mmCIF file of C-alpha atoms and ligand atoms in Angstrom:
data_model
loop_
_atom_site.group_PDB
_atom_site.id
_atom_site.type_symbol
_atom_site.label_atom_id
_atom_site.label_comp_id
_atom_site.label_asym_id
_atom_site.label_seq_id
_atom_site.Cartn_x
_atom_site.Cartn_y
_atom_site.Cartn_z
ATOM 1 C CA UNK A 17 10.427 97.048 251.165
ATOM 2 C CA UNK A 18 11.434 94.078 253.652
ATOM 3 C CA UNK A 19 7.410 92.931 252.869
ATOM 4 C CA UNK A 20 7.566 93.637 249.197
ATOM 5 C CA UNK A 21 10.500 91.384 248.803
ATOM 6 C CA UNK A 22 9.959 87.566 249.059
ATOM 7 C CA UNK A 23 13.315 85.536 249.688
ATOM 8 C CA UNK A 24 10.965 82.415 249.225
ATOM 9 C CA UNK A 25 10.376 83.620 245.747
ATOM 10 C CA UNK A 26 14.112 84.563 245.084
ATOM 11 C CA UNK A 27 13.339 88.046 245.125
ATOM 12 C CA UNK A 28 16.486 90.324 246.053
ATOM 13 C CA UNK A 29 16.261 94.656 246.381
ATOM 14 C CA UNK A 30 18.589 96.006 244.178
ATOM 15 C CA UNK A 31 18.613 100.084 243.733
ATOM 16 C CA UNK A 32 21.791 100.830 242.714
ATOM 17 C CA UNK A 33 22.737 97.971 239.585
ATOM 18 C CA UNK A 34 26.601 97.056 238.224
ATOM 19 C CA UNK A 35 26.322 99.876 235.071
ATOM 20 C CA UNK A 36 25.640 102.337 238.041
ATOM 21 C CA UNK A 37 21.803 103.170 237.237
ATOM 22 C CA UNK A 38 19.418 103.648 239.895
ATOM 23 C CA UNK A 39 15.778 102.675 240.397
ATOM 24 C CA UNK A 40 14.601 105.741 240.797
ATOM 25 C CA UNK A 41 11.078 104.219 242.220
ATOM 26 C CA UNK A 42 13.245 102.596 245.319
ATOM 27 C CA UNK A 43 15.563 105.453 245.724
ATOM 28 C CA UNK A 44 15.940 105.920 249.547
ATOM 29 C CA UNK A 45 16.700 109.609 250.742
ATOM 30 C CA UNK A 46 20.273 109.751 250.100
ATOM 31 C CA UNK A 47 21.220 112.521 247.916
ATOM 32 C CA UNK A 48 24.422 112.808 245.229
ATOM 33 C CA UNK A 49 26.045 115.029 247.812
ATOM 34 C CA UNK A 50 25.573 112.057 250.303
ATOM 35 C CA UNK A 51 26.847 109.585 247.785
ATOM 36 C CA UNK A 52 29.927 111.229 247.095
ATOM 37 C CA UNK A 53 30.454 111.307 250.550
ATOM 38 C CA UNK A 54 29.726 107.728 251.361
ATOM 39 C CA UNK A 55 31.678 106.556 248.362
ATOM 40 C CA UNK A 56 34.936 108.361 249.882
ATOM 41 C CA UNK A 57 34.205 106.234 252.917
ATOM 42 C CA UNK A 58 34.023 103.047 250.899
ATOM 43 C CA UNK A 59 37.509 104.364 249.157
ATOM 44 C CA UNK A 60 39.001 105.263 252.700
ATOM 45 C CA UNK A 61 37.986 101.602 253.962
ATOM 46 C CA UNK A 62 39.373 99.810 250.592
ATOM 47 C CA UNK A 63 42.533 101.605 251.331
ATOM 48 C CA UNK A 64 42.733 101.023 255.494
ATOM 49 C CA UNK A 65 42.380 97.343 254.383
ATOM 50 C CA UNK A 66 45.196 97.221 251.744
ATOM 51 C CA UNK A 67 47.428 98.888 254.020
ATOM 52 C CA UNK A 68 46.672 95.989 256.673
ATOM 53 C CA UNK A 69 47.424 93.391 253.955
ATOM 54 C CA UNK A 70 50.886 94.980 253.258
ATOM 55 C CA UNK A 71 51.675 95.284 256.901
ATOM 56 C CA UNK A 72 51.058 91.979 257.421
ATOM 57 C CA UNK A 73 53.344 90.664 254.610
ATOM 58 C CA UNK A 74 55.994 92.824 256.020
ATOM 59 C CA UNK A 75 55.429 91.530 259.433
ATOM 60 C CA UNK A 76 53.920 94.033 260.985
ATOM 61 C CA UNK A 77 50.747 92.503 261.974
ATOM 62 C CA UNK A 78 49.879 89.775 262.940
ATOM 63 C CA UNK A 79 46.807 88.462 260.999
ATOM 64 C CA UNK A 80 43.979 90.506 259.086
ATOM 65 C CA UNK A 81 40.728 89.391 257.950
ATOM 66 C CA UNK A 82 40.127 91.647 254.798
ATOM 67 C CA UNK A 83 36.904 93.140 253.859
ATOM 68 C CA UNK A 84 37.441 93.928 250.175
ATOM 69 C CA UNK A 85 34.485 93.582 248.333
ATOM 70 C CA UNK A 86 32.225 93.810 251.392
ATOM 71 C CA UNK A 87 32.502 97.780 252.126
ATOM 72 C CA UNK A 88 29.126 98.531 250.413
ATOM 73 C CA UNK A 89 27.357 96.632 252.984
ATOM 74 C CA UNK A 90 29.028 97.771 255.513
ATOM 75 C CA UNK A 91 28.924 101.473 254.953
ATOM 76 C CA UNK A 92 25.308 101.038 253.661
ATOM 77 C CA UNK A 93 23.896 99.661 256.854
ATOM 78 C CA UNK A 94 26.012 101.398 259.625
ATOM 79 C CA UNK A 95 25.221 104.898 258.162
ATOM 80 C CA UNK A 96 21.513 104.050 258.314
ATOM 81 C CA UNK A 97 21.919 103.679 262.447
ATOM 82 C CA UNK A 98 21.133 105.971 265.134
ATOM 83 C CA UNK A 99 24.249 107.255 267.119
ATOM 84 C CA UNK A 100 22.763 105.730 270.160
ATOM 85 C CA UNK A 101 22.691 101.735 268.577
ATOM 86 C CA UNK A 102 24.560 99.338 269.579
ATOM 87 C CA UNK A 103 26.800 97.594 266.935
ATOM 88 C CA UNK A 104 28.080 93.995 267.849
ATOM 89 C CA UNK A 105 30.822 92.926 264.649
ATOM 90 C CA UNK A 106 32.484 90.119 264.104
ATOM 91 C CA UNK A 107 35.679 90.237 262.911
ATOM 92 C CA UNK A 108 35.653 91.197 259.339
ATOM 93 C CA UNK A 109 33.902 94.636 259.993
ATOM 94 C CA UNK A 110 36.749 97.164 259.742
ATOM 95 C CA UNK A 111 34.121 99.415 257.101
ATOM 96 C CA UNK A 112 31.602 99.127 260.022
ATOM 97 C CA UNK A 113 34.137 99.753 262.504
ATOM 98 C CA UNK A 114 35.434 102.985 260.612
ATOM 99 C CA UNK A 115 32.039 104.240 260.170
ATOM 100 C CA UNK A 116 30.796 103.936 263.710
ATOM 101 C CA UNK A 117 34.228 106.507 264.856
ATOM 102 C CA UNK A 118 36.484 103.455 265.623
ATOM 103 C CA UNK A 119 40.253 105.077 265.508
ATOM 104 C CA UNK A 120 41.851 103.770 262.502
ATOM 105 C CA UNK A 121 44.911 103.825 264.525
ATOM 106 C CA UNK A 122 43.230 101.650 267.311
ATOM 107 C CA UNK A 123 41.592 99.294 264.445
ATOM 108 C CA UNK A 124 45.332 98.491 263.201
ATOM 109 C CA UNK A 125 46.345 97.802 267.079
ATOM 110 C CA UNK A 126 43.830 95.167 267.347
ATOM 111 C CA UNK A 127 45.081 93.154 264.382
ATOM 112 C CA UNK A 128 48.847 94.026 265.632
ATOM 113 C CA UNK A 129 47.686 91.985 268.201
ATOM 114 C CA UNK A 130 48.015 94.861 270.939
ATOM 115 C CA UNK A 131 44.887 94.656 273.165
ATOM 116 C CA UNK A 132 44.558 98.148 273.277
ATOM 117 C CA UNK A 133 43.110 98.254 269.833
ATOM 118 C CA UNK A 134 39.979 96.565 271.072
ATOM 119 C CA UNK A 135 39.100 99.363 273.663
ATOM 120 C CA UNK A 136 36.959 101.721 271.861
ATOM 121 C CA UNK A 137 36.259 105.387 272.733
ATOM 122 C CA UNK A 138 33.396 106.129 275.154
ATOM 123 C CA UNK A 139 30.854 107.805 272.869
ATOM 124 C CA UNK A 140 31.252 105.169 270.367
ATOM 125 C CA UNK A 141 28.601 102.500 270.666
ATOM 126 C CA UNK A 142 30.225 99.125 269.461
ATOM 127 C CA UNK A 143 31.060 95.892 271.601
ATOM 128 C CA UNK A 144 34.380 94.110 271.325
ATOM 129 C CA UNK A 145 34.857 92.111 268.130
ATOM 130 C CA UNK A 146 33.759 88.202 268.319
ATOM 131 C CA UNK A 147 36.211 86.275 266.899
ATOM 132 C CA UNK A 148 34.378 83.110 267.896
ATOM 133 C CA UNK A 149 31.360 82.506 264.945
ATOM 134 C CA UNK A 150 28.439 83.670 265.582
ATOM 135 C CA UNK A 151 28.120 83.706 269.247
ATOM 136 C CA UNK A 152 27.336 87.639 269.124
ATOM 137 C CA UNK A 153 23.832 87.269 267.826
ATOM 138 C CA UNK A 154 22.772 86.527 271.522
ATOM 139 C CA UNK A 155 24.727 89.307 272.763
ATOM 140 C CA UNK A 156 22.473 91.799 270.676
ATOM 141 C CA UNK A 157 19.700 90.178 271.340
ATOM 142 C CA UNK A 158 19.959 90.816 274.989
ATOM 143 C CA UNK A 159 20.948 94.187 274.415
ATOM 144 C CA UNK A 160 17.866 94.722 272.334
ATOM 145 C CA UNK A 161 15.730 93.502 275.086
ATOM 146 C CA UNK A 162 17.329 95.435 277.569
ATOM 147 C CA UNK A 163 16.602 98.633 275.493
ATOM 148 C CA UNK A 164 13.207 97.564 275.319
ATOM 149 C CA UNK A 165 12.583 97.053 279.104
ATOM 150 C CA UNK A 166 14.215 100.098 279.285
ATOM 151 C CA UNK A 167 12.046 101.659 276.748
ATOM 152 C CA UNK A 168 15.329 103.295 274.979
ATOM 153 C CA UNK A 169 14.728 103.696 271.343
ATOM 154 C CA UNK A 170 17.982 102.473 270.119
ATOM 155 C CA UNK A 171 18.160 99.367 268.375
ATOM 156 C CA UNK A 172 21.139 96.790 268.388
ATOM 157 C CA UNK A 173 22.442 95.488 265.322
ATOM 158 C CA UNK A 174 24.720 92.263 264.690
ATOM 159 C CA UNK A 175 27.042 91.422 261.583
ATOM 160 C CA UNK A 176 27.957 87.897 260.973
ATOM 161 C CA UNK A 177 28.490 85.840 257.917
ATOM 162 C CA UNK A 178 27.157 82.732 256.086
ATOM 163 C CA UNK A 179 29.022 80.682 258.047
ATOM 164 C CA UNK A 180 27.535 82.202 261.602
ATOM 165 C CA UNK A 181 24.294 80.714 260.743
ATOM 166 C CA UNK A 182 25.079 77.154 261.045
ATOM 167 C CA UNK A 183 25.746 77.884 264.874
ATOM 168 C CA UNK A 184 23.234 77.187 267.252
ATOM 169 C CA UNK A 185 23.627 80.405 269.035
ATOM 170 C CA UNK A 186 22.440 82.484 265.649
ATOM 171 C CA UNK A 187 18.741 80.102 265.716
ATOM 172 C CA UNK A 188 18.162 81.173 269.400
ATOM 173 C CA UNK A 189 19.169 84.384 268.971
ATOM 174 C CA UNK A 190 16.569 84.605 266.135
ATOM 175 C CA UNK A 191 13.853 82.409 268.134
ATOM 176 C CA UNK A 192 14.147 84.695 271.065
ATOM 177 C CA UNK A 193 14.092 88.245 269.107
ATOM 178 C CA UNK A 194 11.298 86.573 267.796
ATOM 179 C CA UNK A 195 8.865 85.966 270.282
ATOM 180 C CA UNK A 196 9.704 89.174 272.638
ATOM 181 C CA UNK A 197 9.699 91.575 269.746
ATOM 182 C CA UNK A 198 13.053 92.870 270.073
ATOM 183 C CA UNK A 199 14.438 95.836 268.223
ATOM 184 C CA UNK A 200 17.494 93.602 267.081
ATOM 185 C CA UNK A 201 18.376 93.905 263.525
ATOM 186 C CA UNK A 202 20.224 90.459 262.162
ATOM 187 C CA UNK A 203 22.710 91.473 259.379
ATOM 188 C CA UNK A 204 24.441 88.853 257.290
ATOM 189 C CA UNK A 205 27.162 89.223 254.852
ATOM 190 C CA UNK A 206 26.851 86.359 252.721
ATOM 191 C CA UNK A 207 30.096 86.299 251.367
ATOM 192 C CA UNK A 208 29.632 82.818 249.762
ATOM 193 C CA UNK A 209 32.369 80.920 251.897
ATOM 194 C CA UNK A 210 33.196 80.391 255.343
ATOM 195 C CA UNK A 211 36.641 79.822 254.928
ATOM 196 C CA UNK A 212 36.718 77.303 252.299
ATOM 197 C CA UNK A 213 33.183 75.818 253.181
ATOM 198 C CA UNK A 214 30.965 77.185 249.995
ATOM 199 C CA UNK A 215 27.404 78.558 250.478
ATOM 200 C CA UNK A 216 25.671 75.705 249.226
ATOM 201 C CA UNK A 217 27.247 73.237 252.050
ATOM 202 C CA UNK A 218 26.349 75.920 254.630
ATOM 203 C CA UNK A 219 22.097 75.308 254.179
ATOM 204 C CA UNK A 220 19.959 73.528 252.250
ATOM 205 C CA UNK A 221 17.963 76.641 251.997
ATOM 206 C CA UNK A 222 18.129 78.673 248.998
ATOM 207 C CA UNK A 223 18.242 81.785 250.691
ATOM 208 C CA UNK A 224 19.618 82.616 254.667
ATOM 209 C CA UNK A 225 16.834 85.841 254.704
ATOM 210 C CA UNK A 226 13.949 83.086 254.769
ATOM 211 C CA UNK A 227 15.125 81.673 257.829
ATOM 212 C CA UNK A 228 13.445 84.478 259.944
ATOM 213 C CA UNK A 229 10.184 83.285 258.444
ATOM 214 C CA UNK A 230 10.449 79.916 260.554
ATOM 215 C CA UNK A 231 11.074 82.628 263.789
ATOM 216 C CA UNK A 232 7.829 84.710 262.997
ATOM 217 C CA UNK A 233 9.442 88.108 261.519
ATOM 218 C CA UNK A 234 10.296 89.519 257.949
ATOM 219 C CA UNK A 235 14.130 88.590 256.378
ATOM 220 C CA UNK A 236 15.265 90.310 253.280
ATOM 221 C CA UNK A 237 17.762 89.754 250.664
ATOM 222 C CA UNK A 238 19.344 92.422 249.255
ATOM 223 C CA UNK A 239 22.417 93.276 246.927
ATOM 224 C CA UNK A 240 25.333 93.161 249.031
ATOM 225 C CA UNK A 241 27.602 95.389 246.591
ATOM 226 C CA UNK A 242 24.646 98.248 246.528
ATOM 227 C CA UNK A 243 25.065 100.676 248.920
ATOM 228 C CA UNK A 244 21.933 102.327 248.572
ATOM 229 C CA UNK A 245 20.241 98.849 249.120
ATOM 230 C CA UNK A 246 21.803 98.077 251.947
ATOM 231 C CA UNK A 247 21.081 101.613 253.630
ATOM 232 C CA UNK A 248 17.801 101.522 252.489
ATOM 233 C CA UNK A 249 17.038 97.951 254.002
ATOM 234 C CA UNK A 250 18.933 98.909 257.404
ATOM 235 C CA UNK A 251 16.873 101.943 257.341
ATOM 236 C CA UNK A 252 13.427 100.394 257.395
ATOM 237 C CA UNK A 253 14.274 97.676 259.836
ATOM 238 C CA UNK A 254 15.831 100.180 262.014
ATOM 239 C CA UNK A 255 12.433 102.316 261.755
ATOM 240 C CA UNK A 256 10.755 99.056 262.292
ATOM 241 C CA UNK A 257 12.152 98.178 265.562
ATOM 242 C CA UNK A 258 12.479 101.171 267.387
ATOM 243 C CA UNK A 259 8.694 101.449 266.315
ATOM 244 C CA UNK A 260 8.047 98.378 267.948
ATOM 245 C CA UNK A 261 7.912 96.433 265.523
ATOM 246 C CA UNK A 262 10.740 93.904 265.948
ATOM 247 C CA UNK A 263 13.103 92.289 264.580
ATOM 248 C CA UNK A 264 14.328 91.913 261.121
ATOM 249 C CA UNK A 265 17.356 89.642 258.765
ATOM 250 C CA UNK A 266 19.131 91.191 256.565
ATOM 251 C CA UNK A 267 20.738 89.120 254.099
ATOM 252 C CA UNK A 268 23.880 91.162 252.215
ATOM 253 C CA UNK A 269 24.757 88.912 248.965
ATOM 254 C CA UNK A 270 28.022 90.097 248.245
ATOM 255 C CA UNK A 271 31.719 88.312 248.167
ATOM 256 C CA UNK A 272 35.021 88.645 249.302
ATOM 257 C CA UNK A 273 37.761 89.338 247.264
ATOM 258 C CA UNK A 274 41.055 88.439 249.223
ATOM 259 C CA UNK A 275 41.468 85.972 251.193
ATOM 260 C CA UNK A 276 39.861 84.476 254.459
ATOM 261 C CA UNK A 277 42.157 85.990 256.742
ATOM 262 C CA UNK A 278 46.422 86.552 255.510
ATOM 263 C CA UNK A 279 46.448 83.068 257.019
ATOM 264 C CA UNK A 280 44.199 81.531 253.737
ATOM 265 C CA UNK A 281 44.857 80.628 250.428
ATOM 266 C CA UNK A 282 42.064 80.889 248.312
ATOM 267 C CA UNK A 283 43.273 79.545 245.156
ATOM 268 C CA UNK A 284 42.749 76.201 247.053
ATOM 269 C CA UNK A 285 39.053 76.125 246.790
ATOM 270 C CA UNK A 286 37.880 78.560 244.781
ATOM 271 C CA UNK A 287 38.086 79.459 240.760
ATOM 272 C CA UNK A 288 39.877 82.691 239.336
ATOM 273 C CA UNK A 289 37.083 82.708 236.836
ATOM 274 C CA UNK A 290 34.102 83.108 239.536
ATOM 275 C CA UNK A 291 36.391 85.972 241.374
ATOM 276 C CA UNK A 292 36.206 87.693 238.216
ATOM 277 C CA UNK A 293 32.861 87.633 237.831
ATOM 278 C CA UNK A 294 32.209 88.954 241.235
ATOM 279 C CA UNK A 295 35.109 91.775 240.284
ATOM 280 C CA UNK A 296 32.711 93.100 237.779
ATOM 281 C CA UNK A 297 30.101 93.550 240.419
ATOM 282 C CA UNK A 298 32.629 95.558 242.956
ATOM 283 C CA UNK A 299 30.626 98.019 244.996
ATOM 284 C CA UNK A 300 33.447 100.998 244.111
ATOM 285 C CA UNK A 301 33.281 100.719 240.231
ATOM 286 C CA UNK A 302 29.453 100.504 240.747
ATOM 287 C CA UNK A 303 29.524 103.750 242.779
ATOM 288 C CA UNK A 304 32.440 105.596 240.581
ATOM 289 C CA UNK A 305 29.605 104.882 237.515
ATOM 290 C CA UNK A 306 27.298 106.394 239.250
ATOM 291 C CA UNK A 307 29.220 109.476 240.013
ATOM 292 C CA UNK A 308 30.596 109.725 236.793
ATOM 293 C CA UNK A 309 27.469 110.170 235.137
ATOM 294 C CA UNK A 310 26.621 113.043 237.380
ATOM 295 C CA UNK A 311 29.892 114.941 236.812
ATOM 296 C CA UNK A 312 31.229 114.125 240.312
ATOM 297 C CA UNK A 313 34.287 111.465 239.765
ATOM 298 C CA UNK A 314 37.081 112.097 237.589
ATOM 299 C CA UNK A 315 40.287 110.933 237.261
ATOM 300 C CA UNK A 316 41.653 113.559 239.481
ATOM 301 C CA UNK A 317 39.502 113.458 242.128
ATOM 302 C CA UNK A 318 40.174 110.088 242.546
ATOM 303 C CA UNK A 319 43.481 110.928 242.742
ATOM 304 C CA UNK A 320 43.069 113.773 245.408
ATOM 305 C CA UNK A 321 40.730 111.543 247.515
ATOM 306 C CA UNK A 322 43.392 108.625 247.160
ATOM 307 C CA UNK A 323 46.406 110.999 248.784
ATOM 308 C CA UNK A 324 44.208 112.398 251.297
ATOM 309 C CA UNK A 325 43.328 109.118 252.780
ATOM 310 C CA UNK A 326 46.990 107.761 252.405
ATOM 311 C CA UNK A 327 47.956 110.629 254.627
ATOM 312 C CA UNK A 328 45.714 110.148 256.783
ATOM 313 C CA UNK A 329 46.477 105.993 257.214
ATOM 314 C CA UNK A 330 50.108 106.403 257.092
ATOM 315 C CA UNK A 331 49.723 108.817 259.749
ATOM 316 C CA UNK A 332 47.452 106.325 261.713
ATOM 317 C CA UNK A 333 50.035 103.216 261.185
ATOM 318 C CA UNK A 334 52.838 105.581 262.452
ATOM 319 C CA UNK A 335 50.400 106.306 265.500
ATOM 320 C CA UNK A 336 49.960 102.650 266.174
ATOM 321 C CA UNK A 337 53.597 101.639 265.981
ATOM 322 C CA UNK A 338 54.980 104.177 268.314
ATOM 323 C CA UNK A 339 52.654 102.800 270.845
ATOM 324 C CA UNK A 340 54.389 101.799 274.484
ATOM 325 C CA UNK A 341 54.759 98.162 274.355
ATOM 326 C CA UNK A 342 52.615 97.044 277.009
ATOM 327 C CA UNK A 343 54.301 96.131 280.484
ATOM 328 C CA UNK A 344 54.436 92.511 281.302
ATOM 329 C CA UNK A 345 52.212 92.617 284.277
ATOM 330 C CA UNK A 346 49.309 93.790 281.924
ATOM 331 C CA UNK A 347 48.499 90.125 280.804
ATOM 332 C CA UNK A 348 48.292 89.321 284.663
ATOM 333 C CA UNK A 349 46.807 92.378 286.100
ATOM 334 C CA UNK A 350 43.712 92.501 283.541
ATOM 335 C CA UNK A 351 42.386 89.360 284.031
ATOM 336 C CA UNK A 352 40.177 90.380 286.877
ATOM 337 C CA UNK A 353 39.510 93.369 288.695
ATOM 338 C CA UNK A 354 41.893 92.231 291.356
ATOM 339 C CA UNK A 355 44.387 89.878 291.009
ATOM 340 C CA UNK A 356 43.638 86.436 292.696
ATOM 341 C CA UNK A 357 46.263 84.906 295.075
ATOM 342 C CA UNK A 358 47.321 82.376 292.173
ATOM 343 C CA UNK A 359 48.176 85.374 289.393
ATOM 344 C CA UNK A 360 50.196 86.874 291.894
ATOM 345 C CA UNK A 361 52.168 84.085 292.453
ATOM 346 C CA UNK A 362 52.472 83.856 288.620
ATOM 347 C CA UNK A 363 53.403 87.115 287.765
ATOM 348 C CA UNK A 364 56.243 87.062 291.049
ATOM 349 C CA UNK A 365 57.340 83.936 289.312
ATOM 350 C CA UNK A 366 57.533 85.015 285.865
ATOM 351 C CA UNK A 367 59.602 88.149 287.001
ATOM 352 C CA UNK A 368 61.640 86.279 288.841
ATOM 353 C CA UNK A 369 62.018 84.015 285.748
ATOM 354 C CA UNK A 370 62.685 87.121 283.596
ATOM 355 C CA UNK A 371 65.234 88.664 285.607
ATOM 356 C CA UNK A 372 67.497 85.335 285.963
ATOM 357 C CA UNK A 373 67.233 85.386 282.072
ATOM 358 C CA UNK A 374 68.726 88.688 281.747
ATOM 359 C CA UNK A 375 71.717 88.196 284.154
HETATM 360 C C1 TPP B 430 33.047 79.239 267.231
HETATM 361 C C2 TPP B 430 33.962 79.358 266.146
HETATM 362 N N1 TPP B 430 33.857 78.121 265.258
HETATM 363 C C3 TPP B 430 34.855 77.734 264.058
HETATM 364 C C4 TPP B 430 35.729 79.137 263.863
HETATM 365 C C5 TPP B 430 36.525 79.438 263.477
HETATM 366 N N2 TPP B 430 36.358 79.921 262.348
HETATM 367 C C6 TPP B 430 37.149 81.354 261.943
HETATM 368 S S1 TPP B 430 35.996 82.041 260.826
HETATM 369 C C7 TPP B 430 35.221 80.758 260.302
HETATM 370 C C8 TPP B 430 33.852 80.968 259.291
HETATM 371 C C9 TPP B 430 33.682 82.438 259.184
HETATM 372 O O1 TPP B 430 32.557 81.949 258.180
HETATM 373 P P1 TPP B 430 31.584 83.274 257.675
HETATM 374 O O2 TPP B 430 30.439 83.303 259.251
HETATM 375 O O3 TPP B 430 30.568 83.304 256.993
HETATM 376 O O4 TPP B 430 31.935 84.844 258.162
HETATM 377 P P2 TPP B 430 33.524 85.170 257.125
HETATM 378 O O5 TPP B 430 34.184 84.656 258.026
HETATM 379 O O6 TPP B 430 33.047 84.449 255.780
HETATM 380 O O7 TPP B 430 33.114 86.584 257.055
HETATM 381 C C10 TPP B 430 35.438 79.870 261.105
HETATM 382 C C11 TPP B 430 34.807 78.473 260.938
HETATM 383 C C12 TPP B 430 35.941 80.073 264.608
HETATM 384 N N3 TPP B 430 36.484 81.452 265.311
HETATM 385 N N4 TPP B 430 34.537 79.803 265.913
HETATM 386 MG MG1 MG B 431 31.259 83.873 255.036
#
């Protein structure tokens, strides 16, 4: 598939179209039961996201980078991974984090500004979120190199946006991965904007996928609002990586429905009509159409799913908000394995200052 769709000729992989019809020749090994299960996950992620926006507006969360519109790209790609594969996320990967088993409570904690939310469970192979744009392709490449040297049958995958492709680190990582044939998947969610900078000002290339050609490996553009395309391309890239075939660049063409973050006003740089056009391509509606055509989606089933999801989400919020407040010492304590003399002095000064303030 990766070879078959040529980004230079503007070819893009689509398996599930906006009307919910499947191109059977290209259908991956996902039966209807699996698609229904994944639809529920997508719905759940959209609700996690919506709740985060509400919490932020109520002053219960610091800031948040919403994922609405990009759920299919995230769920499809993450579902194609193996348990032992390492994920290197950027800041807009709520869907990926959830798919990998990061607790919802921790996703919320992180955005509430609590570092304990950045600590993933031992058996979840996810690196810390990269807030610096585009630095983590290097980390994923390094980890893939380690896996190759140790002959581990795993791959790494790095998630980043269209804007990250303008960073030097992205190109260094791609170059290195190509030269050493490393088992890494570069997964770009081209959501058309880097904050207010539109895709066409990001690069003069026709596609992002074609950048792989310069580095000597395959690149494919997929419909990022198509769960099946995201899954199929990632699955193939993973098999290729693990089989010693080297890296792949996947460009998932998608759109963020919401603001860049809760601190952004997208009406300043994009038109409502454009948003409406993309909403017609909503990955959620597309899956509903597909499932409804098979009697696997109904209003009452949707209502039940939503109610169940809401309960889990509310519990996660309650747990996050019930976390004991971190101790003042913690910001000094966890910078180094052992506190330096200067830090110790600063901690003492600060504790004295707080005592004086109280008295
Ligand atoms: C190195 C670096 N430069 C600038 C920023 C500020 N910044 C945060 S997000 C962002 C845009 C990222 O756009 P893109 O890569 O397309 O990802 P998206 O936000 O669309 O998911 C910028 C410039 C940053 N976090 N890191
Ligand atoms: Mg972007």
